[in-house]
Coordinates of C-alpha atoms and ligand atoms in Angstrom, one line a residue:
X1 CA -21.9 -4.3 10.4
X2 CA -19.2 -7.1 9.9
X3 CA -16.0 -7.0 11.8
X4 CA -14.2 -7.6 8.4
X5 CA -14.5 -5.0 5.3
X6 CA -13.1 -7.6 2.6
X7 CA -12.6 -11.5 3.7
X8 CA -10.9 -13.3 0.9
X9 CA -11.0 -17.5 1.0
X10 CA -8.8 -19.5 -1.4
X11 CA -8.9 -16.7 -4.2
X12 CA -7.3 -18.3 -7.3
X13 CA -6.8 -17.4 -10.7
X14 CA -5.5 -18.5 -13.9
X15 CA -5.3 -16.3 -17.3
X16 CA -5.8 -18.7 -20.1
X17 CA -3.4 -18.8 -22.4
X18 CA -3.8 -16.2 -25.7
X19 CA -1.4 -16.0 -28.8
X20 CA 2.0 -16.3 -27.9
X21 CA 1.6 -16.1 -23.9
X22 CA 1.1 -19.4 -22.0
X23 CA -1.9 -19.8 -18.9
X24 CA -0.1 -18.1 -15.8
X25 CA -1.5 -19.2 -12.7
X26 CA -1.5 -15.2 -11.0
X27 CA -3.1 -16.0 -7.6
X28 CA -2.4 -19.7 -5.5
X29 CA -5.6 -19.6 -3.3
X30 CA -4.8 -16.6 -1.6
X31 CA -6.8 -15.7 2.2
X32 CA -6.7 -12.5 2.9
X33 CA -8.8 -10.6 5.7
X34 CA -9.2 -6.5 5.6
X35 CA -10.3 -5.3 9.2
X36 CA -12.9 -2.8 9.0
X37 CA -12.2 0.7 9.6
X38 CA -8.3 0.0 9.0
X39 CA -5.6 1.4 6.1
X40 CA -4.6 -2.0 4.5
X41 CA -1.1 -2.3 2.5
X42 CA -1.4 -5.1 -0.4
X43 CA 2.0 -5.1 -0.9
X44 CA 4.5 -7.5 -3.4
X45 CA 7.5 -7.2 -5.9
X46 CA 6.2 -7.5 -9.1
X47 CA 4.1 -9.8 -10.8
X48 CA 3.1 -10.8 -7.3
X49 CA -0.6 -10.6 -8.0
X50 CA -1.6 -7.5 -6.6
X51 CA -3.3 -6.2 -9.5
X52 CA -5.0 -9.2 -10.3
X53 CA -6.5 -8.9 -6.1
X54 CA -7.6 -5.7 -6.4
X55 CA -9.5 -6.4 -10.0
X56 CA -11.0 -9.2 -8.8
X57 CA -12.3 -6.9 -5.8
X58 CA -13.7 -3.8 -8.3
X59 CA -15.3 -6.5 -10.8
X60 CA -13.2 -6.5 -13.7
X61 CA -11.5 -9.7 -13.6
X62 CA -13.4 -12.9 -13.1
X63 CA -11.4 -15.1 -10.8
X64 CA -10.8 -18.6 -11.6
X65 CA -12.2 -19.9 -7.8
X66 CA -11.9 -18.7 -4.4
X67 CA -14.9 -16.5 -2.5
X68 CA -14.7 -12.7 -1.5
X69 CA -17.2 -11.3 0.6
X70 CA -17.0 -7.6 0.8
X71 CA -18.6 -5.4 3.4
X72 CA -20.2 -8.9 4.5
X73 CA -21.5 -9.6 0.8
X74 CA -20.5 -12.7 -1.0
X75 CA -19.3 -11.2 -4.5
X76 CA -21.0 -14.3 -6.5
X77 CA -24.7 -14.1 -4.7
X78 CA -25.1 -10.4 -3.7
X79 CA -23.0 -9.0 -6.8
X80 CA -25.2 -5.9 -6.2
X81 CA -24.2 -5.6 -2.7
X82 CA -21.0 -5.9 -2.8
X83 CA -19.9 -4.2 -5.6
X84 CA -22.3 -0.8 -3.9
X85 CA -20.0 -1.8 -0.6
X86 CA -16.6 -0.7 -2.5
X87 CA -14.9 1.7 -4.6
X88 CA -11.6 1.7 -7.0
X89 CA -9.8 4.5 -8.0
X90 CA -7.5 2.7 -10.8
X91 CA -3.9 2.9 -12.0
X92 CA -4.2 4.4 -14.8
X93 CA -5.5 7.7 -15.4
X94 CA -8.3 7.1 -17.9
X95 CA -10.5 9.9 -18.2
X96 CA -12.8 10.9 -20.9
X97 CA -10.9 14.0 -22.2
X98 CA -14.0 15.2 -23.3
X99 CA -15.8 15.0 -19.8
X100 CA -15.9 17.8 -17.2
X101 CA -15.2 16.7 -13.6
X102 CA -18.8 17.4 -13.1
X103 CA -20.3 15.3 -16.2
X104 CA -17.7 12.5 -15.2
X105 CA -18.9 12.4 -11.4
X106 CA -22.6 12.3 -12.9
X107 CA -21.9 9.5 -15.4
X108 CA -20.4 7.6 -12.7
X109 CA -23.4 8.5 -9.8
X110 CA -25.9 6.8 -12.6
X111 CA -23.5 4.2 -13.3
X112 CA -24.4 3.3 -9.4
X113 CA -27.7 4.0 -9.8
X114 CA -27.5 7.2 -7.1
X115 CA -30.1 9.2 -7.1
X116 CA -29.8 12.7 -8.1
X117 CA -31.3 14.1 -4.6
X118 CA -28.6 11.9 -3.0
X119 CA -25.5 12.9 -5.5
X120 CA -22.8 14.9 -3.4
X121 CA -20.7 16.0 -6.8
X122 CA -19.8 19.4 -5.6
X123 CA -19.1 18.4 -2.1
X124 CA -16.5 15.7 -3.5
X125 CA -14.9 17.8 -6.0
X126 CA -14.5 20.6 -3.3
X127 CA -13.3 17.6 -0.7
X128 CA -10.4 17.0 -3.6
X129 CA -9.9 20.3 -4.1
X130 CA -11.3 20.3 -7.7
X131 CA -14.1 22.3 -7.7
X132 CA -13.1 25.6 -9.4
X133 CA -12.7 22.7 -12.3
X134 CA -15.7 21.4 -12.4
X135 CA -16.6 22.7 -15.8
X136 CA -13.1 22.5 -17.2
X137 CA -12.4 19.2 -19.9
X138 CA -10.8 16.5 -18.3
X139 CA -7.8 17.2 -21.3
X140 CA -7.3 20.4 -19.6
X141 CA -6.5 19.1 -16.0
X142 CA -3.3 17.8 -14.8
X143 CA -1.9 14.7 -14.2
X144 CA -2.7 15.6 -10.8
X145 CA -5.7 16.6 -10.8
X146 CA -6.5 13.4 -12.7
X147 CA -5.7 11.9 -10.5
X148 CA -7.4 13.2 -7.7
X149 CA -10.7 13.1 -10.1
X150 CA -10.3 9.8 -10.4
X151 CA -10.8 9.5 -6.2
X152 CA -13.5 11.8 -6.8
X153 CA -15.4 9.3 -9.4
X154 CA -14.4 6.2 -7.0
X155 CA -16.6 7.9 -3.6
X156 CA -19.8 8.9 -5.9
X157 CA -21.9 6.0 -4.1
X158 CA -19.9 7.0 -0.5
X159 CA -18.5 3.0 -0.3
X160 CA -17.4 1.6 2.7
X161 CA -14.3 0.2 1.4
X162 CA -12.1 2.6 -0.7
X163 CA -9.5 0.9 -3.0
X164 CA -6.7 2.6 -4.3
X165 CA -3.9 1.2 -7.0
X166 CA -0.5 2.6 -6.6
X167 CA -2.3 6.2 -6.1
X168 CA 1.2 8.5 -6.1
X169 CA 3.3 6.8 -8.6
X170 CA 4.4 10.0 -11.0
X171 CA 2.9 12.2 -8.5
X172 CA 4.5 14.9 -7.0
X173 CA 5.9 15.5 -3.0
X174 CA 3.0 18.4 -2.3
X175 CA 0.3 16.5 -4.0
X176 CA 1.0 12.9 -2.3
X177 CA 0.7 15.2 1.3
X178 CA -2.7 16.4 0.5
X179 CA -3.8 13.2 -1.3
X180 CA -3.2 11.5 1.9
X181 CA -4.5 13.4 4.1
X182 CA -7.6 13.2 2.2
X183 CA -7.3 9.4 2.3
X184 CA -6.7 10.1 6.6
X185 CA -9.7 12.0 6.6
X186 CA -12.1 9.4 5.1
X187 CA -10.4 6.8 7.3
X188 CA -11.7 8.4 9.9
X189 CA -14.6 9.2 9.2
X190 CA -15.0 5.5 9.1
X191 CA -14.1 4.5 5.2
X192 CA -12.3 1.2 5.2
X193 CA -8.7 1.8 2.9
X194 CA -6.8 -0.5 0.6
X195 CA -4.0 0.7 -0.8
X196 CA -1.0 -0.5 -3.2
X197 CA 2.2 1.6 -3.2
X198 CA 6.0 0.8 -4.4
X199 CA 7.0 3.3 -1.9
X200 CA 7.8 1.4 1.4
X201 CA 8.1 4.7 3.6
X202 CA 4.7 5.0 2.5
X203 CA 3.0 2.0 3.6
X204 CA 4.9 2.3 6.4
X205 CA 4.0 5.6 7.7
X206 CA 0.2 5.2 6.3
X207 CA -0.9 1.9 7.2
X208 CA -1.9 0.3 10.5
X209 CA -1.5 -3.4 9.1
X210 CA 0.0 -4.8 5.7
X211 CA -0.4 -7.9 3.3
X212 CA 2.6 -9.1 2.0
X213 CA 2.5 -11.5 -1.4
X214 CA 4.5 -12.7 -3.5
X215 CA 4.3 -15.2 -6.8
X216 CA 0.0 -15.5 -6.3
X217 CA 0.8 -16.3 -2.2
X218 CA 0.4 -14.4 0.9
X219 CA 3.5 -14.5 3.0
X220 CA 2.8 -12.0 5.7
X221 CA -0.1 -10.2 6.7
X222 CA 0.1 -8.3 10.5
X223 CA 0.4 -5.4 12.1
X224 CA 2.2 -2.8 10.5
X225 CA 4.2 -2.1 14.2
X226 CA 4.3 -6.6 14.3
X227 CA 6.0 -6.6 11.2
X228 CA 9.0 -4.0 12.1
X229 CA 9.4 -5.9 15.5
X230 CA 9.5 -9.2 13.5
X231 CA 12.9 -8.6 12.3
X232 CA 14.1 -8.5 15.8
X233 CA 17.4 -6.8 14.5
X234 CA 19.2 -2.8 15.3
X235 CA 22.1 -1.5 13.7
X236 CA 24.2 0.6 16.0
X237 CA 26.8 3.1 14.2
X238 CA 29.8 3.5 14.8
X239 CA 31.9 6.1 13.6
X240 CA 35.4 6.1 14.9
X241 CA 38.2 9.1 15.1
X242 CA 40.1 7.2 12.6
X243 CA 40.7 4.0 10.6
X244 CA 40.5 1.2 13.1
X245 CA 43.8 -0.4 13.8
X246 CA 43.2 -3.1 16.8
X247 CA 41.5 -6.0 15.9
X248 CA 37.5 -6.3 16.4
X249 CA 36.2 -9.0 18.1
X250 CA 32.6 -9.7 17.6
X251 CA 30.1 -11.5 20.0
X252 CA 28.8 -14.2 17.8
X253 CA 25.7 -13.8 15.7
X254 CA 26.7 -9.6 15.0
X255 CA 27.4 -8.7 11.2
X256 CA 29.6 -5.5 10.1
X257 CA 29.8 -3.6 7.6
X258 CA 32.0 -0.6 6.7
X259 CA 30.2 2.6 5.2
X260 CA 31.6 4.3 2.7
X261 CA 32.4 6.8 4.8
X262 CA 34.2 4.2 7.1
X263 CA 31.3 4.0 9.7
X264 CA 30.8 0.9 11.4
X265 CA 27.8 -0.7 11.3
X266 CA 27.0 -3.6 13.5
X267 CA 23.7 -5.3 13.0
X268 CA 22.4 -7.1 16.2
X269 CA 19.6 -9.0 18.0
X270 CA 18.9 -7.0 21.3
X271 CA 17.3 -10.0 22.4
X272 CA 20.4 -11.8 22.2
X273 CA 23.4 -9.6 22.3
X274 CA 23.0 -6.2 25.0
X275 CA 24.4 -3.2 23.0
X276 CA 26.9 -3.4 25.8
X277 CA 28.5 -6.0 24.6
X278 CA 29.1 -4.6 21.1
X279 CA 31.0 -1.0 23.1
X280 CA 32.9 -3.0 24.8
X281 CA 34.2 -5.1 21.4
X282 CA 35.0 -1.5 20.2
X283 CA 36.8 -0.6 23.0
X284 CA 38.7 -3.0 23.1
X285 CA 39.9 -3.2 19.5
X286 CA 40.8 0.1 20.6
X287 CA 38.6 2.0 18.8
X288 CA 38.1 5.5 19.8
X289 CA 34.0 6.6 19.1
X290 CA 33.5 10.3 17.2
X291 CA 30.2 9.4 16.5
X292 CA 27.2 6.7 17.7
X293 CA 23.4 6.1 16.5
X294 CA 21.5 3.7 16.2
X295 CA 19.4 2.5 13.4
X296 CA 16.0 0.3 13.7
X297 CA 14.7 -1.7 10.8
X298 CA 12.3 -0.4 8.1
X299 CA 9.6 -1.8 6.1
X300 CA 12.2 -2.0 3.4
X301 CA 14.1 -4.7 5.2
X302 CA 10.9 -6.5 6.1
X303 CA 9.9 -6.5 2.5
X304 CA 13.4 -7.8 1.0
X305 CA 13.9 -10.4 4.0
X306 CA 10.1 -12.0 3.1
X307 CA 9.6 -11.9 -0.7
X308 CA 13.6 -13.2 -0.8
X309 CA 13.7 -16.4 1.4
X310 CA 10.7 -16.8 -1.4
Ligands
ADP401 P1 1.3 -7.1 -9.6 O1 0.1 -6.2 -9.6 O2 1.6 -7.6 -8.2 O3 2.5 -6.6 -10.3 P2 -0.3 -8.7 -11.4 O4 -1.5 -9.1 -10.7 O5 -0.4 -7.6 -12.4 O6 0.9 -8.4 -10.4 O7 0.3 -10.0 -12.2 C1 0.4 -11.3 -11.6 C2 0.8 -12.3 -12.7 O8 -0.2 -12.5 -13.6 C3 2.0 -11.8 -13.5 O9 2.8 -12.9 -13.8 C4 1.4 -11.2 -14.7 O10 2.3 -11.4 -15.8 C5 0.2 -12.1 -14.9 N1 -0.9 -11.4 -15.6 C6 -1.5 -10.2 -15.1 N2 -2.5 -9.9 -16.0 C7 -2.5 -10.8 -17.0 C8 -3.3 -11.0 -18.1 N3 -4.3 -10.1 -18.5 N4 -3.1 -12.0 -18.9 C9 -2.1 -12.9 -18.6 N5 -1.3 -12.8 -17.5 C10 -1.5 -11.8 -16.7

């Protein structure tokens, strides 16, 4: 088995120009590299090219040039293989209203050529917790259960890579839980994860490393836990008996910034300034402390600090 689930080598792609719309270059020669066995977070403002990545990967956009192997197959000689090797469960939530979740899972199991002694239907609708459904219309089901159909469709042929395109926008707290720790579950039972998600706390919590791109480029790619450290800054929060009269006297390289509430919040390197140093400013502006935490960066920082020195 390859070391990598999806290695991705100078991926470019232009979309001609139609009607009114110009050619827009989407993707620079973008190199990307999925570990096997890990959660992957492609994430990128908008526009960033995202979509266009992930298409490429399921097979429904050509790219322009560039290779992508997946699962160890090369997309353009061992089409079959690879596109067996992975499995997309897509934005939107197009369903055949007239389709039961078992006729859908069916269609889809001969779309991939399984047989029918190797189909697993039931056992994936019961995995997503659809099975008292299974004979229902698809026009009958909720936007959540769509959704989790549509996961159901993408692991007919068991891939070993399982992509998945913004999978909770519009969904709601109680479904997201138990959609991802479905998505856990595969994980370990060994299915390689891509995901896409607006929701930073997300990626953060879910993922073990993250791609980061922006206008067609990659810009980061590590370590979820290498990223956070990256920023190399805490914010320790101060929140004093009352309005602070003395002046404050900064070491050099610390920013404030007043809360609405009249906290103080000092941003720092602790490689470069002890937290020490910053109590001992306070005091002797003569501030008198009600309150202290301390705050450590989030993906949310990372993300704005990267895609803006863009
Ligand atoms: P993301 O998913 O990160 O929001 P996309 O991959 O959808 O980004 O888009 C990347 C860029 O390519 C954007 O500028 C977008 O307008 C453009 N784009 C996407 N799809 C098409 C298309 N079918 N035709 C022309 N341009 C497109």
């Amino acid at each position: 088995m390859p070391d990598t689930a999806i290695s991705i080598k100078g991926l470019t792609k232009t979309y001609a120009a139609s009607g009114r719309s110009e050619a827009k270059v989407a993707l620079h020669g973008l190199d990307l590299e999925v570990p096997r066995g890990s959660i992957f977070g492609l994430l990128g403002p908008n526009g960033a090219g995202k979509s266009t990545t992930i298409n490429i990967l399921a097979g429904l956009v050509t790219k322009t040039s560039g290779t992508v192997e997946i699962w160890g197959f090369d997309q353009d000689r061992n089409p079959r293989q690879s596109r067996a090797a992975i499995g997309v469960v897509p934005q939107e939530l197009n369903l055949d209203p007239f389709f039961t979740p078992r006729a859908a899972m069916e269609v889809q199991a001969g779309l991939y050529g399984v047989p029918k002694s190797q189909r697993r239907t039931e056992e994936i609708l019961s995995a997503v917790g659809l099975l008292d459904k299974a004979d229902a219309y698809a026009r009958s089901l909720s936007g959540g259960m769509r959704r989790r159909l549509l996961i159901a469709k993408a692991l007919v042929h068991t891939p070993a890579v399982l992509v998945l395109d913004e999978p909770t926008a519009g969904v709601d707290i109680e479904l997201r839980q138990m959609l991802w720790a479905y998505v856990r579950e595969l994980n370990r039972q060994g299915t390689t994860i891509i995901l896409t998600t607006h929701y930073l706390e997300e990626a953060q919590e879910m993922c073990d490393r993250i791609a980061i791109i922006n206008h067609g480029r990659l810009v980061a790619c590590d370590d979820t836990s290498n990223l956070l450290s990256r920023m190399n800054a805490k914010t320790l929060v101060i929140t004093p008996e009352s309005a602070p009269t003395g002046n404050l006297i900064l070491p050099e390289g610390v920013t404030l910034d007043t809360r609405p509430n009249g906290a103080l919040a000092l941003t720092y390197s602790p490689g470069e300034t002890p937290a020490e140093a910053l109590l001992d400013a306070v005091r002797a502006a003569n501030i008198h402390i009600r309150d202290i935490a301390t705050e450590e960066p989030d993906l949310e920082d990372v993300f704005v600090s990267i895609t803006q020195a863009q």
